[in-house]
XYZ file of C-alpha atoms in Angstrom:
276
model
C 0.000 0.000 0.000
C 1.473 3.574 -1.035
C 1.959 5.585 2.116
C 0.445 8.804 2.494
C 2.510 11.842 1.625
C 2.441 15.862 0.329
C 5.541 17.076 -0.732
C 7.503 19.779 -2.765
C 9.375 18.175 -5.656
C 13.048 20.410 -5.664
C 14.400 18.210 -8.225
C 11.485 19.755 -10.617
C 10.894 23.197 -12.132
C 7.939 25.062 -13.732
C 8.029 26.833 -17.029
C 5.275 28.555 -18.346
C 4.049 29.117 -21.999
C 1.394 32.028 -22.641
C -0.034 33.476 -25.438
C -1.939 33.210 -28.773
C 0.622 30.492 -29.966
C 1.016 28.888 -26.449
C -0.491 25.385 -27.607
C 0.259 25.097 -31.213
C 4.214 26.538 -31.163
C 5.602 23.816 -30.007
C 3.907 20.986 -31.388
C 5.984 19.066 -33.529
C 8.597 19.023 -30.741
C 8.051 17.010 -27.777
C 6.502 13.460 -27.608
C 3.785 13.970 -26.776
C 1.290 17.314 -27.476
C 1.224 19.640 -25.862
C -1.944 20.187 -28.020
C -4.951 18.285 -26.291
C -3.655 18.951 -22.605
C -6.840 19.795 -20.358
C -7.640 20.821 -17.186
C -8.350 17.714 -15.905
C -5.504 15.543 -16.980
C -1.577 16.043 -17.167
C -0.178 14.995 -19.894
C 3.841 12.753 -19.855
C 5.364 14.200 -22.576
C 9.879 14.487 -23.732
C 11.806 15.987 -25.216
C 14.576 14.392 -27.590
C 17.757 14.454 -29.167
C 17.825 13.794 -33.108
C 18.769 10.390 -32.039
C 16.520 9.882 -30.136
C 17.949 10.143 -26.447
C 15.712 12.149 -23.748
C 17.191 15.488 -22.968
C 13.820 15.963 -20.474
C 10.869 14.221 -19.050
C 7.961 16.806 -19.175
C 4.662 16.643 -17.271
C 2.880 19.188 -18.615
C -0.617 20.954 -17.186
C -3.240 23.499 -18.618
C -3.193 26.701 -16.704
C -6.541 27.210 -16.909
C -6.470 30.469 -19.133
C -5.445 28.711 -22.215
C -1.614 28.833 -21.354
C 0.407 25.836 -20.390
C 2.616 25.099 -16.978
C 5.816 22.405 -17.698
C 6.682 20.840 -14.417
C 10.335 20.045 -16.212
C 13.955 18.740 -14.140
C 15.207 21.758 -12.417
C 18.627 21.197 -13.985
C 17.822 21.329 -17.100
C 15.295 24.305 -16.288
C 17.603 27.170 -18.323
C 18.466 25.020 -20.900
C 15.034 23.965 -22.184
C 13.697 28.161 -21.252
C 16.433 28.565 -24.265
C 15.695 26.042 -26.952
C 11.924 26.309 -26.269
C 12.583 30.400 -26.776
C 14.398 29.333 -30.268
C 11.825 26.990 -31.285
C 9.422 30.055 -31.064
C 10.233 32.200 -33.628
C 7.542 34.124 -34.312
C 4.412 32.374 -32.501
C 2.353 34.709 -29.850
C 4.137 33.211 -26.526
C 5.667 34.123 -23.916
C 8.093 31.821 -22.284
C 8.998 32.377 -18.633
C 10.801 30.483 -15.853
C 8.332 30.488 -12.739
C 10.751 30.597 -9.584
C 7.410 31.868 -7.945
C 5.788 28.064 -8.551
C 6.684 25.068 -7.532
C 5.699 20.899 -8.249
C 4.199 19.033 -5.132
C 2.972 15.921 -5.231
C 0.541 13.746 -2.718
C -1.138 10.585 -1.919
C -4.486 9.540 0.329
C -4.593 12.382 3.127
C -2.226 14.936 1.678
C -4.190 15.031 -1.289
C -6.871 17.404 0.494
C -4.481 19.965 0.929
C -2.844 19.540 -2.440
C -5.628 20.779 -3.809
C -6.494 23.754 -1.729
C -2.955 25.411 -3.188
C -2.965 24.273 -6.657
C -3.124 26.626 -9.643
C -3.400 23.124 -11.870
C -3.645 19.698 -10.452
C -3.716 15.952 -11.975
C -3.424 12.361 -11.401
C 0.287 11.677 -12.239
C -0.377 11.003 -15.647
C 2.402 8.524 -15.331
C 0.325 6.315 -13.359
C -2.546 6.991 -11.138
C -1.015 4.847 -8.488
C 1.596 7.408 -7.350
C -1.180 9.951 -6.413
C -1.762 13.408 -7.633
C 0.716 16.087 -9.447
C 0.428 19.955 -9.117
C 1.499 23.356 -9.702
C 1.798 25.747 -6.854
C 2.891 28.830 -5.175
C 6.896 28.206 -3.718
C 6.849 28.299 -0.361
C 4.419 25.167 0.226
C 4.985 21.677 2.253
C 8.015 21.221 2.944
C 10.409 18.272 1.109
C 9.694 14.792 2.241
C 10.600 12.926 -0.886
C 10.928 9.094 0.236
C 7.384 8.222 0.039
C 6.742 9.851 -3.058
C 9.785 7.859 -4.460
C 8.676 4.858 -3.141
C 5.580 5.366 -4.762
C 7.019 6.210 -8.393
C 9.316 2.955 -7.704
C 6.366 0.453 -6.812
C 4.269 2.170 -10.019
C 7.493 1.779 -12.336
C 7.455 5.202 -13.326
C 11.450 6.343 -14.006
C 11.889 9.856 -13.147
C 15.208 12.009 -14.397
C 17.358 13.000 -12.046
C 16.948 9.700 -10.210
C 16.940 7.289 -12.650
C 18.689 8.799 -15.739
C 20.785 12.021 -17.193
C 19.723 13.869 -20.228
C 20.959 12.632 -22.969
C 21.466 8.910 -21.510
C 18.548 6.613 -22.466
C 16.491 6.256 -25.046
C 12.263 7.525 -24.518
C 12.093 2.878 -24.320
C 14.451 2.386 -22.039
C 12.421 4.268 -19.619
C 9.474 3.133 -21.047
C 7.990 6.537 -22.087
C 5.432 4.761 -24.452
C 4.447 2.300 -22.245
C 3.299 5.673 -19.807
C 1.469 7.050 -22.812
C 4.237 9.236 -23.210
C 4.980 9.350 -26.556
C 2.070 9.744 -29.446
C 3.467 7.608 -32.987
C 0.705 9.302 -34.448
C 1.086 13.098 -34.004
C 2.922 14.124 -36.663
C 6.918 15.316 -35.972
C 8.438 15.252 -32.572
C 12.505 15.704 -32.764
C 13.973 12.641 -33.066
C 10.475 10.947 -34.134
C 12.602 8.822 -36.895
C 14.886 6.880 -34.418
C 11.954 6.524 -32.073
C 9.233 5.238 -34.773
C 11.786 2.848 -36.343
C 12.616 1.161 -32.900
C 8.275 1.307 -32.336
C 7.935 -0.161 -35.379
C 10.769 -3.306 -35.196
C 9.811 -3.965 -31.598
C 11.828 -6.068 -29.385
C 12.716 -3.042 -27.652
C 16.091 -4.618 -25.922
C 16.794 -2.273 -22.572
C 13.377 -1.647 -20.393
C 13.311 -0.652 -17.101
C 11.430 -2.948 -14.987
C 10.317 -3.156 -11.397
C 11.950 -5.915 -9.274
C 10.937 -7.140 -5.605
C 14.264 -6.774 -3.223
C 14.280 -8.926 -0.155
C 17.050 -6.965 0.802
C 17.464 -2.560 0.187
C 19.447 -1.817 -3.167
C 21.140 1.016 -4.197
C 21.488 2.574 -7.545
C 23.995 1.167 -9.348
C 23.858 -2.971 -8.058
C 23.833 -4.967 -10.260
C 20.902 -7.315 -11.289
C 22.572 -10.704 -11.902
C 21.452 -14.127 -13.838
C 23.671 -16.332 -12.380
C 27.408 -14.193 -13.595
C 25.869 -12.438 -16.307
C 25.190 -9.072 -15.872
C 21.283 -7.733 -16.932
C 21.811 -4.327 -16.078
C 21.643 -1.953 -13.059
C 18.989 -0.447 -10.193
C 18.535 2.858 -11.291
C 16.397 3.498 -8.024
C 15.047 2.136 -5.052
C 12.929 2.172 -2.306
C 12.532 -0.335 0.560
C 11.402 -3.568 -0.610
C 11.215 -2.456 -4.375
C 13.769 -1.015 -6.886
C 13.904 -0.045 -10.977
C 16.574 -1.677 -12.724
C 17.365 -0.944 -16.584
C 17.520 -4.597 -17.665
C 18.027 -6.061 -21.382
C 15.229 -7.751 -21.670
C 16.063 -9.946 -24.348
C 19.212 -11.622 -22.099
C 16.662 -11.363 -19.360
C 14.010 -13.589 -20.966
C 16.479 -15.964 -22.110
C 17.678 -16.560 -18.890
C 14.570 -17.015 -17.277
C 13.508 -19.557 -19.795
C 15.979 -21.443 -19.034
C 15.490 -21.273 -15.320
C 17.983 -18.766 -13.868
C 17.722 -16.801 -10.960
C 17.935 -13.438 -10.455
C 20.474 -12.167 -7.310
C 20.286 -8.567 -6.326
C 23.110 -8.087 -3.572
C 23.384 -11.637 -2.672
C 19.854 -12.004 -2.692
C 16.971 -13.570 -4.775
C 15.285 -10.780 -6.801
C 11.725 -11.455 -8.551
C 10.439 -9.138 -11.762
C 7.376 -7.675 -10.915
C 6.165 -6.485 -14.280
C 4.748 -8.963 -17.082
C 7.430 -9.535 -19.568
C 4.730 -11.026 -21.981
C 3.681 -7.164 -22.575
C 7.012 -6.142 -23.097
C-alpha cells in the first residue's frame, strides 16, 4: 500500500508558456502534445535528441487560461527556457521560468491539501497509483521525498534525475510509451525517426522494470542471472527497486530457469514480460 505523503518536488521546475501560440508553437517538438492537454488531466510528454535520447521528461498541465505550466527537471530548467525560446520564432508566446511556482505531489490524506494550493492539479499522468501532481505557489509543504519515491518505484514510473541524465537513455528504455508518453501518431516530434523505427521493429532490448528486493538496493547494483550481468537499479525504495535490464538476455535466462540475485539475494520481476 502507497503511504500517504504531500511534498515539494526540488528536483522539478515550472516553465510557463502564454499566449496566442502557447499550444500550437511547439507541437511538432516534444513526444507527446502539448496540443490536447486539459484541465483535468496532465499529460507525460519528452523531449529528444535527433537520435533519439531524452534530454527531459515533461509533465505538462493546462493553466486554466489557455496557457500551459511544464513541471520540467530543475537542472535542465535554463536550458530547455532557451531552446523552447528558439523553437518560437515568431508564434504569440511568452516563455517564462516560474521561480514563484513550484511541483508538489501527494497521496491519500495529503491530497486534500494539495488541492487547496494548486493553480493546476492531476493524477500523475504517469500512473494513477503514485497519487496526484500539481502546480503551486513556492513556499508550500516542505520536502519529504521518500514516500513519493517509493511510490514512483512500486508504479514503475522512471523519473530524471533519479533514474537517468539527459541525454542517456532512449524515450524505451524508460518506457515513455508504455506511460502514454509518446504519441506515434502526431505528426513530428525531434527525433520521431529513431523513435518510430525502434516502435515499429519492436523487441525493444533495454526496459526498465520493477523488481521485488528482499534486501534494500542502491542505484547502481547490479541485477545478476547467475554471472551475467542484466543491467543496473537505477532506483530504489525499501522492498522495491527499478533496474534498466536487457530484456532480451533477461528472458532468455529465465527460460531457461535462472535466478535473479540482487546483492546476494533472490530478486523477482514484478512487471509482465509477456507485454514487453
Amino acid at each position: 500500500m502507497t503511504q500517504d505523503y504531500l511534498t515539494t518536488l526540488p528536483h522539478r521546475a515550472v516553465l510557463s508558456i502564454t499566449g496566442q501560440d502557447a499550444r500550437s508553437f511547439l507541437q511538432r517538438v516534444p513526444t507527446h502534445g502539448p496540443e490536447g492537454v486539459t484541465p483535468d488531466q496532465a499529460m507525460l510528454s519528452a523531449l529528444l535528441t535527433p537520435q533519439g535520447k531524452v534530454l527531459a521528461d515533461l509533465i505538462i498541465f493546462d493553466d486554466g487560461e489557455g496557457g500551459l505550466l511544464f513541471d520540467l527537471p530543475a537542472s535542465e530548467a535554463e536550458t530547455l527556457l532557451k531552446r523552447f525560446t528558439l523553437y518560437r520564432l515568431r508564434s504569440d508566446a511568452a516563455i517564462e521560468r516560474r521561480e514563484d511556482l513550484s511541483v508538489i505531489a501527494a497521496s491519500g490524506e495529503g491530497e486534500a491539501e494539495l488541492r487547496t494550493v494548486a493553480l493546476a492539479a492531476s493524477l500523475d499522468p504517469r500512473n494513477p497509483a503514485i497519487g496526484w501532481r500539481a502546480i503551486a505557489p513556492a513556499g508550500g509543504p516542505a520536502s519529504d521525498l521518500d514516500a513519493y519515491h517509493a511510490a514512483r518505484i512500486k508504479a514503475g514510473a522512471p523519473e530524471m534525475s533519479a533514474d537517468f541524465g539527459p541525454a542517456e537513455v532512449f524515450s524505451t528504455d524508460v518506457n515513455h510509451d508504455l506511460m502514454g508518453g509518446i504519441d506515434y501518431k502526431k505528426g513530428c516530434f525531434v527525433g520521431q525517426e529513431v523513435a518510430s523505427r525502434m516502435h515499429r521493429k519492436g523487441g525493444v532490448r533495454k526496459r526498465t522494470l520493477r523488481l521485488s528486493t528482499p534486501n534494500p538496493a542502491q542505484p547502481g547494483d547490479p541485477v545478476l542471472a547467475g554471472d551475467l550481468s542484466l543491467g543496473a537499479v537505477s532506483s530504489a525504495a525499501s522492498d522495491c527497486a527499478l533496474a534498466r535490464l536487457r530484456v532480451d538476455r533477461l528472458k532468455d535466462a529465465l527460460s531457461e530457469g535462472a535466478s535473479l540475485t540482487l546483492r546476494g539475494a533472490p530478486a523477482r520481476v514484478i512487471d509482465d514480460l509477456d507485454t514487453l
